[in-house]
XYZ file of N, CA, C and O in Angstrom:
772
model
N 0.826 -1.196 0.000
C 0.000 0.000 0.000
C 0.864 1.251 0.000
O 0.435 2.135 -0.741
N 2.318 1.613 0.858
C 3.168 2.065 1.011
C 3.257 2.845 -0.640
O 2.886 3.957 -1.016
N 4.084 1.419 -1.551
C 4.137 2.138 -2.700
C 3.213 2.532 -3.246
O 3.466 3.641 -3.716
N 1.763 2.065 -3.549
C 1.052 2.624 -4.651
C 1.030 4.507 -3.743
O 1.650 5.378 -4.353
N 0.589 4.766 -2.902
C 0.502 5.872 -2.199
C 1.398 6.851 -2.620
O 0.907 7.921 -2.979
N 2.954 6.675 -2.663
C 4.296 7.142 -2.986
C 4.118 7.442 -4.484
O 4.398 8.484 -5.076
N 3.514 6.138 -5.040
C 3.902 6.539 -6.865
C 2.747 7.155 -7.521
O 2.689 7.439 -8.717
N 1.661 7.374 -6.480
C 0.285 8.519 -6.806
C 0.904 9.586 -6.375
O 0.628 10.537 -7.106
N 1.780 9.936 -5.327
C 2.433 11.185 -5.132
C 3.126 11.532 -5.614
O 3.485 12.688 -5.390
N 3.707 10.812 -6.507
C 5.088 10.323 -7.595
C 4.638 11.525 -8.851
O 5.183 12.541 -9.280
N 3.158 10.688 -9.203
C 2.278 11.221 -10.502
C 2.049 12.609 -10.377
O 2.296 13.463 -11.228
N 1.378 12.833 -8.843
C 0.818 14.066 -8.547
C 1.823 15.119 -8.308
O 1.467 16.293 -8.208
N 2.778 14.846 -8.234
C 4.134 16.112 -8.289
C 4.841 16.112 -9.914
O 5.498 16.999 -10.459
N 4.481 14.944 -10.360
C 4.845 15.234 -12.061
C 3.796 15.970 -12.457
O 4.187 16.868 -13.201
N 2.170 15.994 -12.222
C 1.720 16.484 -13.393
C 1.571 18.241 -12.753
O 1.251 19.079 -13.597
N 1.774 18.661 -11.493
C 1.749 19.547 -11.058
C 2.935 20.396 -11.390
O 2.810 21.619 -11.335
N 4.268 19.761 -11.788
C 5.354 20.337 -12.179
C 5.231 20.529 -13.690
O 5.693 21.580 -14.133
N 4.593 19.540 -14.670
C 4.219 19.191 -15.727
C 3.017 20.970 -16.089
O 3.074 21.912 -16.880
N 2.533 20.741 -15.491
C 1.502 21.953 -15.603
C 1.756 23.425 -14.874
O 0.843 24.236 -14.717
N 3.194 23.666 -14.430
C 3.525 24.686 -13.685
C 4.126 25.219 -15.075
O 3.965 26.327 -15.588
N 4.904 24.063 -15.564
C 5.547 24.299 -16.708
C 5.038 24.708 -18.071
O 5.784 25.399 -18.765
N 4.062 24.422 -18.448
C 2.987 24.855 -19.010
C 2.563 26.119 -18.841
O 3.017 26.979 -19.597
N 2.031 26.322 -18.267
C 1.889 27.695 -17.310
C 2.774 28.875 -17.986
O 2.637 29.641 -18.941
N 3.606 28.659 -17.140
C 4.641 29.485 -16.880
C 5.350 29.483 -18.662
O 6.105 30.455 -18.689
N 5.358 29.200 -19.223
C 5.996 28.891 -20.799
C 4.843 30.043 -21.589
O 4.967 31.027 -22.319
N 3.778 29.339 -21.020
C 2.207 30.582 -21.668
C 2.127 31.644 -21.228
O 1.679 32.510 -21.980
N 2.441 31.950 -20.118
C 2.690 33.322 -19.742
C 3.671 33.689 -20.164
O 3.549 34.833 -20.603
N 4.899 33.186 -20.296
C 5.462 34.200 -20.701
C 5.593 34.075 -22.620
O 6.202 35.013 -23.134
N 5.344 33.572 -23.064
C 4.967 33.833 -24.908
C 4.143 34.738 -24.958
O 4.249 35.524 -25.899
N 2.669 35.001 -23.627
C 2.310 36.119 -23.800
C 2.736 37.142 -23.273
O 2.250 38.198 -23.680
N 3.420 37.179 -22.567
C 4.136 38.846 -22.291
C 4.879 39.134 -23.231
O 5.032 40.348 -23.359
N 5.785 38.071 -24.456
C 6.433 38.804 -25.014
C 5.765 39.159 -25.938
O 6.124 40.183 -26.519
N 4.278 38.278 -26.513
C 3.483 38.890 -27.306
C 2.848 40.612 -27.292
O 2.457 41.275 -28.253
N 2.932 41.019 -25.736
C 2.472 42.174 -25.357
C 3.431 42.948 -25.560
O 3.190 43.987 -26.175
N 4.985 42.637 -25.042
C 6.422 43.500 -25.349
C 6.225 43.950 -26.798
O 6.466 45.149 -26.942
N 5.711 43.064 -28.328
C 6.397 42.784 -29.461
C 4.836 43.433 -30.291
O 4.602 43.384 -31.498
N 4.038 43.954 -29.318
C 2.428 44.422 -30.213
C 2.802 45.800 -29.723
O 3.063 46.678 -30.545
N 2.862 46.152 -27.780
C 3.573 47.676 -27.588
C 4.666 48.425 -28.363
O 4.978 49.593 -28.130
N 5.296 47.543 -29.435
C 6.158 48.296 -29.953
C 5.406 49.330 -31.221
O 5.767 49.924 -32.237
N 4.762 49.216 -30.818
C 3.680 49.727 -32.363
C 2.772 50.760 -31.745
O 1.805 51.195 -32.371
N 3.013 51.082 -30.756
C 2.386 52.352 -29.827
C 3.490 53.752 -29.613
O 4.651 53.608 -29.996
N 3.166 54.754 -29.144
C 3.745 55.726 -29.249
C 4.423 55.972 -28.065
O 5.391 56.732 -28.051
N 3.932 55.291 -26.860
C 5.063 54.993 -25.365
C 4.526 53.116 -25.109
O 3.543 52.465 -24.754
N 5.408 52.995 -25.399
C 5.789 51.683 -25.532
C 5.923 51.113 -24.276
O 5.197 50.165 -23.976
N 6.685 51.519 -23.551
C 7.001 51.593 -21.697
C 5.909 51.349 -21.188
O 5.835 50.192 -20.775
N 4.821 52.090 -21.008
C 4.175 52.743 -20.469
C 2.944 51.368 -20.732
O 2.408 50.648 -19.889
N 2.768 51.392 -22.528
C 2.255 50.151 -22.777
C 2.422 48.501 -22.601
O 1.576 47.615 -22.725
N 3.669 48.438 -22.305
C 4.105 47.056 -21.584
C 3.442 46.935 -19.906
O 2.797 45.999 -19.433
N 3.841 48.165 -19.273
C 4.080 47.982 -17.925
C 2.201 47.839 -18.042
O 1.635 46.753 -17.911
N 1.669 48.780 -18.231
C 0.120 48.779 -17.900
C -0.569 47.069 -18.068
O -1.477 46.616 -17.371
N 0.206 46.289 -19.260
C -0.711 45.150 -19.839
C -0.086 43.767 -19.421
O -0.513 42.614 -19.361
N 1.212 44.441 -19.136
C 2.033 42.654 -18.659
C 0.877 41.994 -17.730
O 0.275 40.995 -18.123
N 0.545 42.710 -16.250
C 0.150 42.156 -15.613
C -1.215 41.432 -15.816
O -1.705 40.892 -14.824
N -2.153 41.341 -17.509
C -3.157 40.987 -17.614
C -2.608 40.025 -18.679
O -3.502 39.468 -19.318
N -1.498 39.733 -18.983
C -1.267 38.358 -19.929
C -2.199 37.511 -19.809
O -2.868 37.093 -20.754
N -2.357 37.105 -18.376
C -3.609 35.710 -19.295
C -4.365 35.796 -19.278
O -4.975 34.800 -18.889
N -5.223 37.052 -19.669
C -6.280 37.734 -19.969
C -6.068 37.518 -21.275
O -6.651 36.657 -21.933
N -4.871 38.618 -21.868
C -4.578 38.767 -23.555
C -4.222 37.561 -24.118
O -4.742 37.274 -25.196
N -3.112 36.470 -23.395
C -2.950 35.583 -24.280
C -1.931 36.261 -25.130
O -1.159 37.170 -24.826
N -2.169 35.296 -26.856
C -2.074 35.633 -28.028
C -2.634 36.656 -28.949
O -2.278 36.949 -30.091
N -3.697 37.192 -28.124
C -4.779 37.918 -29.057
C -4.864 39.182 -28.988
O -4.932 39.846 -27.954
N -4.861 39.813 -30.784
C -4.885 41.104 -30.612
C -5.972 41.620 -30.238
O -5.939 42.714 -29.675
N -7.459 40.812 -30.511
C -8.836 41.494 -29.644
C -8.486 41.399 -28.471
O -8.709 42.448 -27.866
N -8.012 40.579 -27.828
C -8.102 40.996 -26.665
C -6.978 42.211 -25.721
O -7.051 42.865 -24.680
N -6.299 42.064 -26.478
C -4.651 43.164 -25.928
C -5.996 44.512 -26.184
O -6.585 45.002 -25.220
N -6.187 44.790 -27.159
C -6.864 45.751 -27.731
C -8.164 45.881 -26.632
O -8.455 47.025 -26.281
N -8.845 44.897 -26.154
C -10.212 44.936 -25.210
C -9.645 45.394 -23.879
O -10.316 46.044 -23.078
N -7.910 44.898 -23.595
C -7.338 45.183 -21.971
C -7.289 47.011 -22.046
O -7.809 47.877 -21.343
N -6.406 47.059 -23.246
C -5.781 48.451 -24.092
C -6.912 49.264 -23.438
O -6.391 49.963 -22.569
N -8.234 49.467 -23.487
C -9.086 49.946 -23.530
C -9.529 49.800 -22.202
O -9.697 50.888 -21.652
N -9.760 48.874 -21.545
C -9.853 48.870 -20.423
C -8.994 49.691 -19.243
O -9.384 50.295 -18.244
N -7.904 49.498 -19.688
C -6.491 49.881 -18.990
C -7.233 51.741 -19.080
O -7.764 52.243 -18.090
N -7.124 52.393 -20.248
C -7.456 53.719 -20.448
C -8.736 54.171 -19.728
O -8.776 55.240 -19.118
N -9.832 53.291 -19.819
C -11.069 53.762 -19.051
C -10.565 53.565 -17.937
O -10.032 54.640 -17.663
N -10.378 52.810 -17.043
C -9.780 52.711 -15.630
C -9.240 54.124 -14.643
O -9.495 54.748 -13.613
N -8.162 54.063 -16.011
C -7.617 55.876 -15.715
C -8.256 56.574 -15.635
O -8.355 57.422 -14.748
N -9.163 56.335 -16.973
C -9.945 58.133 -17.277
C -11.165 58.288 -15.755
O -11.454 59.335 -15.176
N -11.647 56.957 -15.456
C -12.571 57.050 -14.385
C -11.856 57.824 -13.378
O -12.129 59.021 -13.298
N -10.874 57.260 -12.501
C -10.196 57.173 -11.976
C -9.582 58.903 -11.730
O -9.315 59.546 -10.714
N -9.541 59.169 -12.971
C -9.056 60.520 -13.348
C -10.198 61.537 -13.067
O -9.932 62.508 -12.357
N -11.487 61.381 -13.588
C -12.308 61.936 -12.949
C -12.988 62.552 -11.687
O -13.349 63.573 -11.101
N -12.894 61.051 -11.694
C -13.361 61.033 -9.455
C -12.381 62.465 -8.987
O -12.706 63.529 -8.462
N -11.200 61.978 -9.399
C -10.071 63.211 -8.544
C -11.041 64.173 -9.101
O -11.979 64.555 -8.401
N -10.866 64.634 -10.429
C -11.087 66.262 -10.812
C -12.421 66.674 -10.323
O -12.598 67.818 -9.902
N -13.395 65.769 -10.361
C -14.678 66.393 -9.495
C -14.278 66.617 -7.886
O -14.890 67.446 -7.214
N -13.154 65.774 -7.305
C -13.001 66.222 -5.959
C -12.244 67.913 -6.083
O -12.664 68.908 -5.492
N -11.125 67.861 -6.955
C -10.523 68.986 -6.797
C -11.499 69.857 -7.344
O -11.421 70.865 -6.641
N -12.294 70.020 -8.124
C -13.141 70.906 -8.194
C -14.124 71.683 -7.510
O -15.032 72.455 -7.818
N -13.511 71.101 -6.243
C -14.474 72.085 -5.312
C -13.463 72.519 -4.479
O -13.836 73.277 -3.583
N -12.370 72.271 -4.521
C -10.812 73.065 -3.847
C -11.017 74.937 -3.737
O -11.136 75.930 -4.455
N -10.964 74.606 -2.600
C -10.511 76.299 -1.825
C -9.970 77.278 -2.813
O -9.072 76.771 -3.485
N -10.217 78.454 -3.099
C -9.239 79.411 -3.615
C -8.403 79.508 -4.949
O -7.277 79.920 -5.231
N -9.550 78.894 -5.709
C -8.838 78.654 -6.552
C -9.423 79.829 -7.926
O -10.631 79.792 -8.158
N -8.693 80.650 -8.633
C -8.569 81.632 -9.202
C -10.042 81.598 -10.232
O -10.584 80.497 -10.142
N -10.507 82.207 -10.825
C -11.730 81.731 -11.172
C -11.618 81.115 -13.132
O -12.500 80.686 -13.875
N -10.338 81.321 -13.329
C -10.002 81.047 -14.520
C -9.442 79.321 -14.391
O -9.801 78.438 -15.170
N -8.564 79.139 -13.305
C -8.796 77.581 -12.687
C -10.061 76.795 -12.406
O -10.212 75.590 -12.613
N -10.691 77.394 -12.052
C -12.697 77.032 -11.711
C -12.733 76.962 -13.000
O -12.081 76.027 -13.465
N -13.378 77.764 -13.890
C -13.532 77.348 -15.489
C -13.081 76.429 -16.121
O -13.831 75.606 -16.646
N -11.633 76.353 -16.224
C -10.626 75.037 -16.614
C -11.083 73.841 -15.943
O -11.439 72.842 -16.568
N -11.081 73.940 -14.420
C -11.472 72.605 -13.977
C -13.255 72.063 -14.399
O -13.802 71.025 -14.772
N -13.621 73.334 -14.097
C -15.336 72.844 -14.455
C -15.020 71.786 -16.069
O -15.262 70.580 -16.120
N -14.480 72.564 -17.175
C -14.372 72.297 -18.199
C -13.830 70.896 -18.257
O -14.431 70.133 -19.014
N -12.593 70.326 -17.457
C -12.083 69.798 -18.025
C -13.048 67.939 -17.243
O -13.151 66.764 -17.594
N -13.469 68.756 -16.178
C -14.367 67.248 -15.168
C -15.828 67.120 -16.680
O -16.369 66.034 -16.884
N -16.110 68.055 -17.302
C -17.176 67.453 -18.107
C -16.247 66.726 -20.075
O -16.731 66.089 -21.011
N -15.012 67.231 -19.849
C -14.220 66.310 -20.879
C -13.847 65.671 -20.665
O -13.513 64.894 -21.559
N -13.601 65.425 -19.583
C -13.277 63.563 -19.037
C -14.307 62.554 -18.581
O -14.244 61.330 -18.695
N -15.575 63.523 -17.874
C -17.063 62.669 -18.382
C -17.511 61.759 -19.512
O -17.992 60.628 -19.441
N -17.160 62.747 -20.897
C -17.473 62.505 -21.892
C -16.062 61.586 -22.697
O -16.237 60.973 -23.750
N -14.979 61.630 -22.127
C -14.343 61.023 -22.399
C -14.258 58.976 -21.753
O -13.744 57.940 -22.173
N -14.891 59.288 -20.867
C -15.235 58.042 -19.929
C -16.157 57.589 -20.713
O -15.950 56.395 -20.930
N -17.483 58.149 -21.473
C -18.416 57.371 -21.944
C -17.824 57.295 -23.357
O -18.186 56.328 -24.027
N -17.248 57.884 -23.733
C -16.899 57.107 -25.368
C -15.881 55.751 -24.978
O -16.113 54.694 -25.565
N -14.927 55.804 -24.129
C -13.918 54.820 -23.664
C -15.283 53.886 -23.567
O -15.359 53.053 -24.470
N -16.181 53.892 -22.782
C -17.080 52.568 -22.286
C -17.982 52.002 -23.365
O -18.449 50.866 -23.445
N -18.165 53.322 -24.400
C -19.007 52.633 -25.889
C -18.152 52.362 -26.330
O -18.601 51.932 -27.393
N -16.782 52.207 -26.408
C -15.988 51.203 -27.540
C -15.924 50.007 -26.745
O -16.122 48.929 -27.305
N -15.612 50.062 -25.206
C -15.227 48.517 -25.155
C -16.460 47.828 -24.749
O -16.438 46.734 -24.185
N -17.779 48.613 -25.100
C -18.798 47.834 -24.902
C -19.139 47.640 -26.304
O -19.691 46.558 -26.503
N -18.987 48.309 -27.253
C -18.897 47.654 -29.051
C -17.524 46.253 -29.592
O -17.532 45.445 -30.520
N -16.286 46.597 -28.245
C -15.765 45.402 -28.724
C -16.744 44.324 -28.255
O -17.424 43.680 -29.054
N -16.786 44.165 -27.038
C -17.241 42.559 -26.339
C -19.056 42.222 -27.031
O -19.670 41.191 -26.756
N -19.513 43.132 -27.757
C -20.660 42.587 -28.437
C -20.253 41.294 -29.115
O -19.090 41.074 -29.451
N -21.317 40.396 -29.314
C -21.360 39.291 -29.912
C -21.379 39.509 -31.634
O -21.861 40.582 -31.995
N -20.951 38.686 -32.592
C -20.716 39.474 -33.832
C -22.830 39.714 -34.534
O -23.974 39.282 -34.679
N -22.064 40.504 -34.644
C -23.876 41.454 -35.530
C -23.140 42.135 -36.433
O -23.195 41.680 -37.575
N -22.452 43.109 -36.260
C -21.887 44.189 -37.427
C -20.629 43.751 -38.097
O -19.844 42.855 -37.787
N -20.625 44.572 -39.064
C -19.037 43.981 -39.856
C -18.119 44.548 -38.870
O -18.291 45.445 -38.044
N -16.868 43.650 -39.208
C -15.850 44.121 -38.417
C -15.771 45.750 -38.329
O -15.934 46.510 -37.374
N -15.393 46.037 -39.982
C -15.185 47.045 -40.589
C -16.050 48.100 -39.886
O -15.728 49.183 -39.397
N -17.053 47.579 -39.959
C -18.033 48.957 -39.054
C -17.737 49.142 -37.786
O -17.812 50.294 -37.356
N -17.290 47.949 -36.798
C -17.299 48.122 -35.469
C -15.811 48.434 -34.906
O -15.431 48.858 -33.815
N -15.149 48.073 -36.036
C -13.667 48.792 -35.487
C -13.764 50.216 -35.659
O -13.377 51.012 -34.803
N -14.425 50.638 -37.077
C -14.451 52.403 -37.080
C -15.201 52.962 -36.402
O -15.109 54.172 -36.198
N -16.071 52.254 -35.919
C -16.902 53.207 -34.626
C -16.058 53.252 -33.135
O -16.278 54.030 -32.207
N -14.922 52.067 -33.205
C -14.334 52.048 -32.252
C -13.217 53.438 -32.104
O -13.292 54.275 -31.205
N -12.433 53.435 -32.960
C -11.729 54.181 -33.901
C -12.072 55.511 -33.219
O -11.516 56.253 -32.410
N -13.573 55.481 -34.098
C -13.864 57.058 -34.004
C -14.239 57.717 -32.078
O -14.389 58.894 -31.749
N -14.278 56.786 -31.384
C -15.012 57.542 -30.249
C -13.733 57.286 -29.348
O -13.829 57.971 -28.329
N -12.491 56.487 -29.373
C -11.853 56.193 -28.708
C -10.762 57.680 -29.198
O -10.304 58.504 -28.405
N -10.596 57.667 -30.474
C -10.109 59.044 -31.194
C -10.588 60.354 -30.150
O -9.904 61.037 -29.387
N -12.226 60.396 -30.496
C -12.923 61.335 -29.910
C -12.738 61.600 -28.125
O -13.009 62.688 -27.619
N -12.201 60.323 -27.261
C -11.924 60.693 -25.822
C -10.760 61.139 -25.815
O -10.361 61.817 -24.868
N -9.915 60.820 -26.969
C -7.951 61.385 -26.978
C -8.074 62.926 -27.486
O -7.170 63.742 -27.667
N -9.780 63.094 -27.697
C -9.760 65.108 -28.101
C -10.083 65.293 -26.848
O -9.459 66.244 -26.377
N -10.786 64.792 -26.114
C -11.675 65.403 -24.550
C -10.213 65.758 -23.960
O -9.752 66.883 -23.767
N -9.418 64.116 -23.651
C -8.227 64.501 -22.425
C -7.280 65.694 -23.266
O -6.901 66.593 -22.514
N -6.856 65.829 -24.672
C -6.257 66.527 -24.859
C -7.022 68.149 -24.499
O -6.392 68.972 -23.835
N -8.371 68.443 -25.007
C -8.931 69.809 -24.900
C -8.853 69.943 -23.033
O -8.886 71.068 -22.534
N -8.772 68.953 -22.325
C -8.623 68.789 -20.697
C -7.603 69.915 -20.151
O -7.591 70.947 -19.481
N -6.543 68.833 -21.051
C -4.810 69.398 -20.393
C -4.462 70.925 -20.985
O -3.617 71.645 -20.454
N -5.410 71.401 -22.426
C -4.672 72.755 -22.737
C -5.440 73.464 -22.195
O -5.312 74.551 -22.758
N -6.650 73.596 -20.955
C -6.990 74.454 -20.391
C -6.346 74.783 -19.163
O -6.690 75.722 -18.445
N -5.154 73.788 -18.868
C -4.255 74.236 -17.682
C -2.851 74.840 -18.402
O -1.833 75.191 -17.805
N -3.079 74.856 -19.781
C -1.490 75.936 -20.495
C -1.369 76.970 -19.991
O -2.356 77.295 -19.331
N -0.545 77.689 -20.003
C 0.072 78.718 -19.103
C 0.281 79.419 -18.221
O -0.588 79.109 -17.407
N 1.010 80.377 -17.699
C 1.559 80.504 -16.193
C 0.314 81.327 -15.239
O 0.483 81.504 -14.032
N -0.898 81.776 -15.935
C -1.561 82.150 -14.811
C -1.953 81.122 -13.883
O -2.344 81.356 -12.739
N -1.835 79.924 -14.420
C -2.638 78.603 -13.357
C -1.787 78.298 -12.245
O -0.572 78.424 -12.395
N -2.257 77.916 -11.152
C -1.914 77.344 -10.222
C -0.913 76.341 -10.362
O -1.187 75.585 -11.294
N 0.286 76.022 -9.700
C 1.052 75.594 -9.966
C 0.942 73.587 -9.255
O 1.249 72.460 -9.641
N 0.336 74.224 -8.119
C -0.208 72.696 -7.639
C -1.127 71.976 -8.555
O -0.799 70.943 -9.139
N -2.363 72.586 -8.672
C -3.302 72.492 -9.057
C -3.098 71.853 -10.737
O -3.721 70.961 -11.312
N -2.070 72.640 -11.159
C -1.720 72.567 -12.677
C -1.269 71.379 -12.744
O -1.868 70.517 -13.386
N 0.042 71.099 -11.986
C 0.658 69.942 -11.864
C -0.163 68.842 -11.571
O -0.208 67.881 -12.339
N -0.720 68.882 -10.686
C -1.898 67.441 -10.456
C -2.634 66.776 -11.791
O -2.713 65.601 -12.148
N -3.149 68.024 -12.394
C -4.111 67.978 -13.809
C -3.417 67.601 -14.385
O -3.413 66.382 -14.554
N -2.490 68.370 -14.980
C -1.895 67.397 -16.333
C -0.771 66.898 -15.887
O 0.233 67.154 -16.551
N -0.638 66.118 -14.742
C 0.561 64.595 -15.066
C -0.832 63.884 -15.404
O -0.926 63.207 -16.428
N -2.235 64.093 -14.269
C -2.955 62.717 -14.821
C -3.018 62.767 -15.290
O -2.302 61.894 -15.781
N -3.802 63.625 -16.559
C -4.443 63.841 -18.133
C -3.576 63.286 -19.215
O -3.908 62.672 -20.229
N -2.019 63.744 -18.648
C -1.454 63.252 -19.594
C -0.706 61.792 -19.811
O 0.019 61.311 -20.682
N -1.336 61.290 -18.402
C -1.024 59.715 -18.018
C -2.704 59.038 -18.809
O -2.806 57.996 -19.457
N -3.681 59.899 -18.517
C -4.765 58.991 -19.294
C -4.677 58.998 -21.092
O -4.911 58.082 -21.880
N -4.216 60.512 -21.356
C -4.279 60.596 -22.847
C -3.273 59.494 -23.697
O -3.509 58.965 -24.783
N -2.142 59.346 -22.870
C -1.167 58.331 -23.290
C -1.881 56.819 -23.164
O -1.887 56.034 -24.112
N -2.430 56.548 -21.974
C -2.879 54.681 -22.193
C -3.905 55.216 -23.248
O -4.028 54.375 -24.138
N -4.793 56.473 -23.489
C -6.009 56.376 -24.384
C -5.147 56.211 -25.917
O -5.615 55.453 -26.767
N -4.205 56.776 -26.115
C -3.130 56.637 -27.654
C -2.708 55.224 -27.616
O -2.884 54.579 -28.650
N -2.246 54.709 -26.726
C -1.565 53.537 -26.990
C -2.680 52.556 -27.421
O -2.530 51.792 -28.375
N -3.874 52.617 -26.627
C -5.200 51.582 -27.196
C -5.281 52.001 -28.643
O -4.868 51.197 -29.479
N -5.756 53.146 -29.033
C -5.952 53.738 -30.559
C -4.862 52.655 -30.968
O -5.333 51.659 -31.516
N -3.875 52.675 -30.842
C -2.403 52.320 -31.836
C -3.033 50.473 -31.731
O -3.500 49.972 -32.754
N -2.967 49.729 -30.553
C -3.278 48.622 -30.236
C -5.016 48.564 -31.115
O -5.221 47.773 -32.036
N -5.556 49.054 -30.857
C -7.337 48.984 -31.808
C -6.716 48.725 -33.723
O -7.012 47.755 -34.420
N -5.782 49.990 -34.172
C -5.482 49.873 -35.481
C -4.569 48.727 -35.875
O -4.561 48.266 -37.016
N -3.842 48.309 -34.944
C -3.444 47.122 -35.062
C -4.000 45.711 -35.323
O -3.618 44.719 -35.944
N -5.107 46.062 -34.555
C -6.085 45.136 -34.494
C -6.780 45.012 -35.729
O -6.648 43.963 -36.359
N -7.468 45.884 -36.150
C -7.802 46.243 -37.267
C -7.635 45.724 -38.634
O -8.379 45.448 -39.575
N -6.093 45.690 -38.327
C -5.309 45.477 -39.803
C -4.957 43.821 -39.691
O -4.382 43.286 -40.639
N -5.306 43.079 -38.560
C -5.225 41.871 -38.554
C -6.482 40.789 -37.953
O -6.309 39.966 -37.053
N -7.889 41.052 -38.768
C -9.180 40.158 -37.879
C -8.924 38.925 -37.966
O -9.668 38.101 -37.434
């Protein structure tokens, strides 16, 4: 009884090593798949570090790098929001900063809901041509990289607050970047269904 016990534990540490190995081989073909698709984005860095950690999410697949891509950017832009509606009610702040901020919490609103109609047009079940549902993707994911950009040039120049300024556009320009790198990752996609 001794042995059979030993050589079931025998089995059960082969197929557990057997399947670690596995594993671990698939994860990493997909990270370098993610290293070797980010190169085709405009911060590349920025696009590795955000997506490594969802490899076995992405896999092999450019829908899906492209569905994280997008995810990754709404995350921010939410994320990015919440703050600017908090700072938007900040103490003392010049009334040309109030304007900018009012402005820029309803372009990142609107930038949040185009981010959520594309990656709610990717994960639809197929109905439309590709062709149609990538350019609608295209176009509104385009259209949130005008919101964060029209965001960040209402904090251009030196009358603004210098805290205040700084806070705004590192985020804006941390969301506008994952929102470019998806665009780049979507056209990629695109060019390979």
């Amino acid at each position: 009884m001794e042995g059979y016990s030993s050589n079931h534990f025998l089995l059960a540490l082969y197929l557990l090593l057997a399947f670690t190995t596995y594993i671990n081989s698939s994860s990493a073909a997909s990270t370098e798949f993610i290293k070797t698709s980010c190169r085709a984005t405009t911060y590349p860095t920025l696009c590795f570090s955000s997506l490594s950690s969802r490899a076995s999410a992405i896999q092999n697949s450019p829908k899906r790098l492209a569905h994280e891509a997008l995810s990754v950017a709404l995350d921010s832009a939410r994320s990015t929001s919440t703050l600017m509606r908090r700072l938007s009610h900040t103490r003392g702040m010049k009334p040309r900063e109030n304007g900018a901020m009012k402005d820029c919490v309803e372009e990142l609103s609107d930038s949040v809901d185009e981010l959520m109609d594309s990656l709610g047009e990717m994960s639809q079940p197929k109905g439309k041509s590709f062709e149609f549902m990538i350019s609608d993707v295209q176009t509104w994911v385009s259209a949130a990289l005008t919101d964060e950009d029209t965001c960040s040039e209402g904090f251009a120049g030196n009358a603004m607050n210098g805290k205040i300024k700084n806070i705004v556009r590192g985020r804006i320009v941390n969301v506008a970047h994952l929102t470019s790198n998806a665009l780049a990752l979507i056209n990629s996609y695109a060019g390979s269904p």
